[in-house]
Amino acid sequence: MNTKTNSRTERFNATVKAGKKSYAPGTPVPIGGKDGISAEEAENIRHNFGDYTGGPQVEGAAGAALADAEISARDSQIETLLAEKRELEAKLADKTGLYDKLVIDHTKLGEDNLALGKRLEAVEAENVKLKKPN
């Protein structure tokens, strides 16, 4: 896309300050003269920010339609990602519930194991008593 609007102005991808005035991206910036920037400054801006790519304000109705299509596509992507996020959050809640149940089961099994260990010790002690000759 040609970045020049005429021989005395140029558009850029970045905000440009010339004198006391600031030009938003896409706004024609005067080149030369007392109110404009130098050709070297213009070249430096293009080098740092690339050639002006245009936008809805430059492209007119076609650019606005393109921007609307891009916005619609991004809105669709956002909705898809939000649906995926909700699905993942539901799966996480299920897994968290399962984890919590497993922690409770693990704790209960640990307590049961201790109780069985004590009963086993008691039975072994009883068995030792029964095997001893009097």
Short mmCIF file of N, CA and C in Angstrom, two decimals:
data_model
loop_
_atom_site.label_atom_id
_atom_site.label_comp_id
_atom_site.label_asym_id
_atom_site.label_seq_id
_atom_site.Cartn_x
_atom_site.Cartn_y
_atom_site.Cartn_z
N MET A 1 0.85 -1.17 0.00
CA MET A 1 0.00 0.00 0.00
C MET A 1 0.89 1.23 0.00
N ASN A 2 0.57 2.19 -0.80
CA ASN A 2 1.33 3.42 -0.84
C ASN A 2 1.06 4.22 0.43
N THR A 3 2.14 4.60 1.11
CA THR A 3 1.96 5.30 2.37
C THR A 3 1.79 6.80 2.17
N LYS A 4 2.03 7.27 0.98
CA LYS A 4 1.94 8.72 0.75
C LYS A 4 0.54 9.10 0.30
N THR A 5 0.06 10.20 0.85
CA THR A 5 -1.25 10.70 0.42
C THR A 5 -1.09 11.79 -0.62
N ASN A 6 0.01 12.48 -0.58
CA ASN A 6 0.43 13.41 -1.63
C ASN A 6 1.91 13.67 -1.40
N SER A 7 2.50 14.58 -2.14
CA SER A 7 3.94 14.78 -2.04
C SER A 7 4.34 15.48 -0.74
N ARG A 8 3.41 16.01 0.01
CA ARG A 8 3.76 16.77 1.20
C ARG A 8 3.30 16.12 2.50
N THR A 9 2.57 15.01 2.44
CA THR A 9 2.14 14.32 3.66
C THR A 9 2.38 12.82 3.51
N GLU A 10 2.42 12.15 4.64
CA GLU A 10 2.60 10.70 4.65
C GLU A 10 1.88 10.13 5.87
N ARG A 11 1.44 8.88 5.79
CA ARG A 11 0.77 8.22 6.90
C ARG A 11 1.71 7.18 7.51
N PHE A 12 1.57 6.99 8.84
CA PHE A 12 2.45 6.07 9.56
C PHE A 12 1.63 5.15 10.46
N ASN A 13 2.27 4.03 10.89
CA ASN A 13 1.64 3.06 11.81
C ASN A 13 1.74 3.51 13.26
N ALA A 14 2.42 4.61 13.51
CA ALA A 14 2.65 5.05 14.89
C ALA A 14 2.21 6.50 15.05
N THR A 15 2.02 6.90 16.29
CA THR A 15 1.72 8.29 16.57
C THR A 15 2.99 9.10 16.31
N VAL A 16 2.83 10.22 15.63
CA VAL A 16 3.98 11.05 15.26
C VAL A 16 3.77 12.44 15.84
N LYS A 17 4.82 12.98 16.46
CA LYS A 17 4.78 14.36 16.95
C LYS A 17 5.61 15.22 16.02
N ALA A 18 4.98 16.28 15.54
CA ALA A 18 5.66 17.23 14.67
C ALA A 18 5.40 18.61 15.25
N GLY A 19 6.43 19.21 15.77
CA GLY A 19 6.25 20.49 16.43
C GLY A 19 5.42 20.31 17.67
N LYS A 20 4.36 21.12 17.81
CA LYS A 20 3.48 21.01 18.97
C LYS A 20 2.29 20.09 18.72
N LYS A 21 2.19 19.56 17.50
CA LYS A 21 1.03 18.76 17.14
C LYS A 21 1.38 17.27 17.14
N SER A 22 0.40 16.44 17.52
CA SER A 22 0.56 15.00 17.54
C SER A 22 -0.41 14.41 16.52
N TYR A 23 0.08 13.46 15.71
CA TYR A 23 -0.73 12.85 14.67
C TYR A 23 -0.94 11.37 15.00
N ALA A 24 -2.19 10.96 15.09
CA ALA A 24 -2.53 9.56 15.38
C ALA A 24 -2.13 8.67 14.20
N PRO A 25 -1.95 7.38 14.44
CA PRO A 25 -1.64 6.48 13.34
C PRO A 25 -2.68 6.60 12.22
N GLY A 26 -2.20 6.68 10.99
CA GLY A 26 -3.09 6.79 9.84
C GLY A 26 -3.44 8.21 9.45
N THR A 27 -3.13 9.17 10.31
CA THR A 27 -3.43 10.56 10.00
C THR A 27 -2.30 11.11 9.12
N PRO A 28 -2.63 11.87 8.08
CA PRO A 28 -1.57 12.43 7.24
C PRO A 28 -0.66 13.36 8.05
N VAL A 29 0.65 13.11 7.95
CA VAL A 29 1.65 13.91 8.66
C VAL A 29 2.40 14.73 7.61
N PRO A 30 2.51 16.04 7.82
CA PRO A 30 3.25 16.85 6.85
C PRO A 30 4.74 16.49 6.84
N ILE A 31 5.30 16.44 5.65
CA ILE A 31 6.73 16.18 5.48
C ILE A 31 7.37 17.48 5.00
N GLY A 32 8.39 17.91 5.72
CA GLY A 32 9.08 19.14 5.37
C GLY A 32 8.33 20.36 5.89
N GLY A 33 8.86 21.50 5.59
CA GLY A 33 8.24 22.74 6.04
C GLY A 33 8.45 22.95 7.53
N LYS A 34 7.92 24.08 8.03
CA LYS A 34 8.15 24.39 9.44
C LYS A 34 7.28 23.55 10.38
N ASP A 35 6.13 23.01 9.91
CA ASP A 35 5.23 22.23 10.76
C ASP A 35 5.38 20.72 10.57
N GLY A 36 6.22 20.29 9.65
CA GLY A 36 6.32 18.87 9.34
C GLY A 36 7.59 18.24 9.88
N ILE A 37 7.71 16.96 9.60
CA ILE A 37 8.93 16.23 9.98
C ILE A 37 9.82 16.12 8.75
N SER A 38 11.08 15.85 8.98
CA SER A 38 12.01 15.74 7.87
C SER A 38 11.83 14.39 7.17
N ALA A 39 12.35 14.31 5.96
CA ALA A 39 12.29 13.06 5.21
C ALA A 39 13.06 11.97 5.95
N GLU A 40 14.15 12.34 6.61
CA GLU A 40 14.94 11.37 7.37
C GLU A 40 14.13 10.82 8.55
N GLU A 41 13.40 11.72 9.24
CA GLU A 41 12.55 11.27 10.35
C GLU A 41 11.46 10.34 9.84
N ALA A 42 10.88 10.66 8.68
CA ALA A 42 9.85 9.81 8.10
C ALA A 42 10.42 8.43 7.78
N GLU A 43 11.62 8.40 7.21
CA GLU A 43 12.26 7.13 6.88
C GLU A 43 12.55 6.34 8.16
N ASN A 44 12.98 7.01 9.22
CA ASN A 44 13.26 6.35 10.50
C ASN A 44 11.98 5.75 11.09
N ILE A 45 10.87 6.47 11.02
CA ILE A 45 9.59 5.96 11.53
C ILE A 45 9.17 4.73 10.72
N ARG A 46 9.30 4.80 9.39
CA ARG A 46 8.95 3.64 8.55
C ARG A 46 9.87 2.46 8.88
N HIS A 47 11.14 2.73 9.12
CA HIS A 47 12.10 1.66 9.45
C HIS A 47 11.71 0.99 10.77
N ASN A 48 11.35 1.78 11.77
CA ASN A 48 11.03 1.25 13.09
C ASN A 48 9.64 0.62 13.17
N PHE A 49 8.65 1.16 12.46
CA PHE A 49 7.27 0.71 12.60
C PHE A 49 6.70 0.08 11.32
N GLY A 50 7.49 0.04 10.27
CA GLY A 50 7.04 -0.55 9.01
C GLY A 50 6.22 0.43 8.20
N ASP A 51 5.98 0.05 6.94
CA ASP A 51 5.15 0.88 6.07
C ASP A 51 3.74 0.90 6.60
N TYR A 52 3.05 1.99 6.35
CA TYR A 52 1.68 2.12 6.83
C TYR A 52 0.81 1.06 6.17
N THR A 53 0.07 0.33 6.99
CA THR A 53 -0.76 -0.78 6.49
C THR A 53 -2.20 -0.39 6.27
N GLY A 54 -2.55 0.80 6.63
CA GLY A 54 -3.92 1.25 6.42
C GLY A 54 -4.85 0.78 7.51
N GLY A 55 -6.09 1.13 7.34
CA GLY A 55 -7.10 0.76 8.32
C GLY A 55 -8.45 1.26 7.85
N PRO A 56 -9.48 1.05 8.61
CA PRO A 56 -10.82 1.45 8.19
C PRO A 56 -10.93 2.93 7.87
N GLN A 57 -10.22 3.78 8.63
CA GLN A 57 -10.33 5.20 8.37
C GLN A 57 -9.72 5.59 7.02
N VAL A 58 -8.82 4.78 6.48
CA VAL A 58 -8.19 5.08 5.20
C VAL A 58 -8.90 4.35 4.07
N GLU A 59 -9.34 3.15 4.34
CA GLU A 59 -9.91 2.30 3.31
C GLU A 59 -11.37 2.60 3.01
N GLY A 60 -12.00 3.44 3.79
CA GLY A 60 -13.40 3.77 3.56
C GLY A 60 -14.30 2.61 3.90
N ALA A 61 -15.37 2.43 3.13
CA ALA A 61 -16.37 1.40 3.42
C ALA A 61 -15.77 0.00 3.32
N ALA A 62 -14.89 -0.22 2.35
CA ALA A 62 -14.26 -1.54 2.21
C ALA A 62 -13.41 -1.86 3.43
N GLY A 63 -12.68 -0.87 3.93
CA GLY A 63 -11.85 -1.07 5.12
C GLY A 63 -12.71 -1.31 6.35
N ALA A 64 -13.81 -0.59 6.44
CA ALA A 64 -14.71 -0.77 7.59
C ALA A 64 -15.33 -2.16 7.55
N ALA A 65 -15.70 -2.63 6.35
CA ALA A 65 -16.26 -3.98 6.23
C ALA A 65 -15.22 -5.02 6.62
N LEU A 66 -13.96 -4.80 6.21
CA LEU A 66 -12.89 -5.72 6.57
C LEU A 66 -12.68 -5.71 8.08
N ALA A 67 -12.70 -4.53 8.67
CA ALA A 67 -12.54 -4.44 10.13
C ALA A 67 -13.70 -5.13 10.83
N ASP A 68 -14.92 -4.94 10.33
CA ASP A 68 -16.09 -5.62 10.92
C ASP A 68 -15.96 -7.13 10.82
N ALA A 69 -15.45 -7.61 9.68
CA ALA A 69 -15.25 -9.05 9.50
C ALA A 69 -14.20 -9.56 10.48
N GLU A 70 -13.12 -8.79 10.66
CA GLU A 70 -12.08 -9.19 11.61
C GLU A 70 -12.63 -9.20 13.04
N ILE A 71 -13.42 -8.21 13.37
CA ILE A 71 -14.03 -8.14 14.71
C ILE A 71 -14.96 -9.33 14.91
N SER A 72 -15.77 -9.65 13.91
CA SER A 72 -16.67 -10.80 14.01
C SER A 72 -15.89 -12.09 14.18
N ALA A 73 -14.80 -12.23 13.42
CA ALA A 73 -13.97 -13.43 13.53
C ALA A 73 -13.36 -13.53 14.92
N ARG A 74 -12.89 -12.42 15.45
CA ARG A 74 -12.29 -12.42 16.79
C ARG A 74 -13.36 -12.69 17.85
N ASP A 75 -14.55 -12.11 17.68
CA ASP A 75 -15.65 -12.39 18.61
C ASP A 75 -15.98 -13.87 18.62
N SER A 76 -15.98 -14.48 17.43
CA SER A 76 -16.24 -15.90 17.32
C SER A 76 -15.15 -16.70 18.03
N GLN A 77 -13.89 -16.31 17.85
CA GLN A 77 -12.78 -16.97 18.54
C GLN A 77 -12.93 -16.83 20.05
N ILE A 78 -13.32 -15.66 20.50
CA ILE A 78 -13.49 -15.42 21.93
C ILE A 78 -14.60 -16.32 22.48
N GLU A 79 -15.72 -16.42 21.77
CA GLU A 79 -16.82 -17.27 22.22
C GLU A 79 -16.38 -18.73 22.27
N THR A 80 -15.62 -19.18 21.27
CA THR A 80 -15.11 -20.55 21.26
C THR A 80 -14.20 -20.78 22.47
N LEU A 81 -13.31 -19.83 22.72
CA LEU A 81 -12.39 -19.97 23.86
C LEU A 81 -13.13 -19.93 25.19
N LEU A 82 -14.16 -19.09 25.30
CA LEU A 82 -14.94 -19.04 26.53
C LEU A 82 -15.68 -20.36 26.76
N ALA A 83 -16.23 -20.95 25.69
CA ALA A 83 -16.91 -22.25 25.82
C ALA A 83 -15.91 -23.31 26.26
N GLU A 84 -14.72 -23.29 25.67
CA GLU A 84 -13.68 -24.24 26.06
C GLU A 84 -13.27 -24.03 27.52
N LYS A 85 -13.18 -22.78 27.93
CA LYS A 85 -12.83 -22.46 29.31
C LYS A 85 -13.88 -23.01 30.27
N ARG A 86 -15.16 -22.80 29.94
CA ARG A 86 -16.24 -23.31 30.79
C ARG A 86 -16.17 -24.84 30.88
N GLU A 87 -15.91 -25.49 29.76
CA GLU A 87 -15.80 -26.95 29.74
C GLU A 87 -14.63 -27.40 30.62
N LEU A 88 -13.49 -26.73 30.50
CA LEU A 88 -12.32 -27.09 31.31
C LEU A 88 -12.56 -26.82 32.79
N GLU A 89 -13.27 -25.75 33.09
CA GLU A 89 -13.59 -25.46 34.50
C GLU A 89 -14.49 -26.54 35.08
N ALA A 90 -15.44 -27.04 34.28
CA ALA A 90 -16.33 -28.11 34.74
C ALA A 90 -15.52 -29.38 34.98
N LYS A 91 -14.61 -29.70 34.06
CA LYS A 91 -13.76 -30.88 34.24
C LYS A 91 -12.88 -30.72 35.49
N LEU A 92 -12.37 -29.52 35.69
CA LEU A 92 -11.55 -29.26 36.87
C LEU A 92 -12.36 -29.46 38.14
N ALA A 93 -13.59 -28.97 38.15
CA ALA A 93 -14.45 -29.15 39.33
C ALA A 93 -14.70 -30.64 39.59
N ASP A 94 -14.94 -31.41 38.53
CA ASP A 94 -15.12 -32.86 38.69
C ASP A 94 -13.87 -33.51 39.26
N LYS A 95 -12.72 -33.16 38.71
CA LYS A 95 -11.45 -33.75 39.17
C LYS A 95 -11.14 -33.32 40.60
N THR A 96 -11.47 -32.09 40.94
CA THR A 96 -11.24 -31.59 42.30
C THR A 96 -12.13 -32.35 43.27
N GLY A 97 -13.38 -32.60 42.89
CA GLY A 97 -14.28 -33.39 43.73
C GLY A 97 -13.77 -34.80 43.93
N LEU A 98 -13.27 -35.41 42.85
CA LEU A 98 -12.71 -36.75 42.94
C LEU A 98 -11.47 -36.75 43.83
N TYR A 99 -10.62 -35.75 43.66
CA TYR A 99 -9.42 -35.64 44.50
C TYR A 99 -9.81 -35.52 45.98
N ASP A 100 -10.77 -34.67 46.27
CA ASP A 100 -11.21 -34.49 47.66
C ASP A 100 -11.74 -35.80 48.24
N LYS A 101 -12.50 -36.55 47.44
CA LYS A 101 -13.01 -37.85 47.89
C LYS A 101 -11.85 -38.81 48.14
N LEU A 102 -10.87 -38.81 47.25
CA LEU A 102 -9.71 -39.70 47.44
C LEU A 102 -8.92 -39.34 48.69
N VAL A 103 -8.80 -38.06 49.00
CA VAL A 103 -8.11 -37.64 50.22
C VAL A 103 -8.85 -38.17 51.45
N ILE A 104 -10.18 -38.05 51.43
CA ILE A 104 -10.99 -38.55 52.55
C ILE A 104 -10.84 -40.06 52.66
N ASP A 105 -10.92 -40.76 51.51
CA ASP A 105 -10.75 -42.22 51.52
C ASP A 105 -9.37 -42.60 52.03
N HIS A 106 -8.35 -41.88 51.59
CA HIS A 106 -6.98 -42.17 52.02
C HIS A 106 -6.84 -41.99 53.53
N THR A 107 -7.41 -40.93 54.04
CA THR A 107 -7.37 -40.67 55.49
C THR A 107 -8.08 -41.79 56.24
N LYS A 108 -9.26 -42.18 55.76
CA LYS A 108 -10.02 -43.26 56.40
C LYS A 108 -9.25 -44.58 56.35
N LEU A 109 -8.65 -44.88 55.21
CA LEU A 109 -7.86 -46.11 55.10
C LEU A 109 -6.66 -46.08 56.04
N GLY A 110 -6.04 -44.92 56.19
CA GLY A 110 -4.93 -44.79 57.13
C GLY A 110 -5.38 -45.06 58.55
N GLU A 111 -6.53 -44.52 58.92
CA GLU A 111 -7.07 -44.76 60.27
C GLU A 111 -7.42 -46.23 60.45
N ASP A 112 -8.05 -46.82 59.41
CA ASP A 112 -8.40 -48.25 59.47
C ASP A 112 -7.14 -49.10 59.59
N ASN A 113 -6.11 -48.73 58.87
CA ASN A 113 -4.85 -49.47 58.90
C ASN A 113 -4.24 -49.43 60.30
N LEU A 114 -4.28 -48.26 60.94
CA LEU A 114 -3.76 -48.15 62.31
C LEU A 114 -4.58 -49.02 63.28
N ALA A 115 -5.89 -48.98 63.12
CA ALA A 115 -6.77 -49.77 64.00
C ALA A 115 -6.51 -51.27 63.79
N LEU A 116 -6.35 -51.68 62.53
CA LEU A 116 -6.07 -53.10 62.26
C LEU A 116 -4.70 -53.49 62.79
N GLY A 117 -3.75 -52.57 62.71
CA GLY A 117 -2.41 -52.85 63.25
C GLY A 117 -2.47 -53.08 64.75
N LYS A 118 -3.25 -52.26 65.45
CA LYS A 118 -3.39 -52.43 66.90
C LYS A 118 -4.09 -53.75 67.22
N ARG A 119 -5.14 -54.10 66.44
CA ARG A 119 -5.83 -55.37 66.67
C ARG A 119 -4.91 -56.54 66.40
N LEU A 120 -4.07 -56.41 65.34
CA LEU A 120 -3.13 -57.48 65.02
C LEU A 120 -2.11 -57.67 66.15
N GLU A 121 -1.63 -56.55 66.68
CA GLU A 121 -0.69 -56.64 67.81
C GLU A 121 -1.35 -57.33 69.01
N ALA A 122 -2.60 -57.00 69.26
CA ALA A 122 -3.32 -57.62 70.38
C ALA A 122 -3.50 -59.11 70.16
N VAL A 123 -3.87 -59.48 68.92
CA VAL A 123 -4.06 -60.90 68.60
C VAL A 123 -2.73 -61.64 68.69
N GLU A 124 -1.66 -61.03 68.19
CA GLU A 124 -0.34 -61.67 68.28
C GLU A 124 0.09 -61.84 69.73
N ALA A 125 -0.18 -60.82 70.53
CA ALA A 125 0.16 -60.92 71.96
C ALA A 125 -0.64 -62.05 72.60
N GLU A 126 -1.92 -62.17 72.26
CA GLU A 126 -2.77 -63.23 72.78
C GLU A 126 -2.25 -64.59 72.33
N ASN A 127 -1.84 -64.67 71.06
CA ASN A 127 -1.31 -65.91 70.50
C ASN A 127 -0.03 -66.33 71.21
N VAL A 128 0.81 -65.36 71.50
CA VAL A 128 2.05 -65.66 72.22
C VAL A 128 1.72 -66.21 73.60
N LYS A 129 0.74 -65.60 74.27
CA LYS A 129 0.32 -66.08 75.60
C LYS A 129 -0.17 -67.51 75.54
N LEU A 130 -0.96 -67.81 74.53
CA LEU A 130 -1.54 -69.15 74.40
C LEU A 130 -0.50 -70.20 74.09
N LYS A 131 0.56 -69.86 73.41
CA LYS A 131 1.59 -70.81 73.03
C LYS A 131 2.59 -71.06 74.16
N LYS A 132 2.67 -70.17 75.13
CA LYS A 132 3.63 -70.34 76.23
C LYS A 132 3.19 -71.47 77.14
N PRO A 133 4.10 -72.33 77.49
CA PRO A 133 3.72 -73.35 78.47
C PRO A 133 3.66 -72.73 79.87
N ASN A 134 2.78 -73.22 80.63
CA ASN A 134 2.61 -72.70 81.98
C ASN A 134 3.49 -73.41 82.93
#
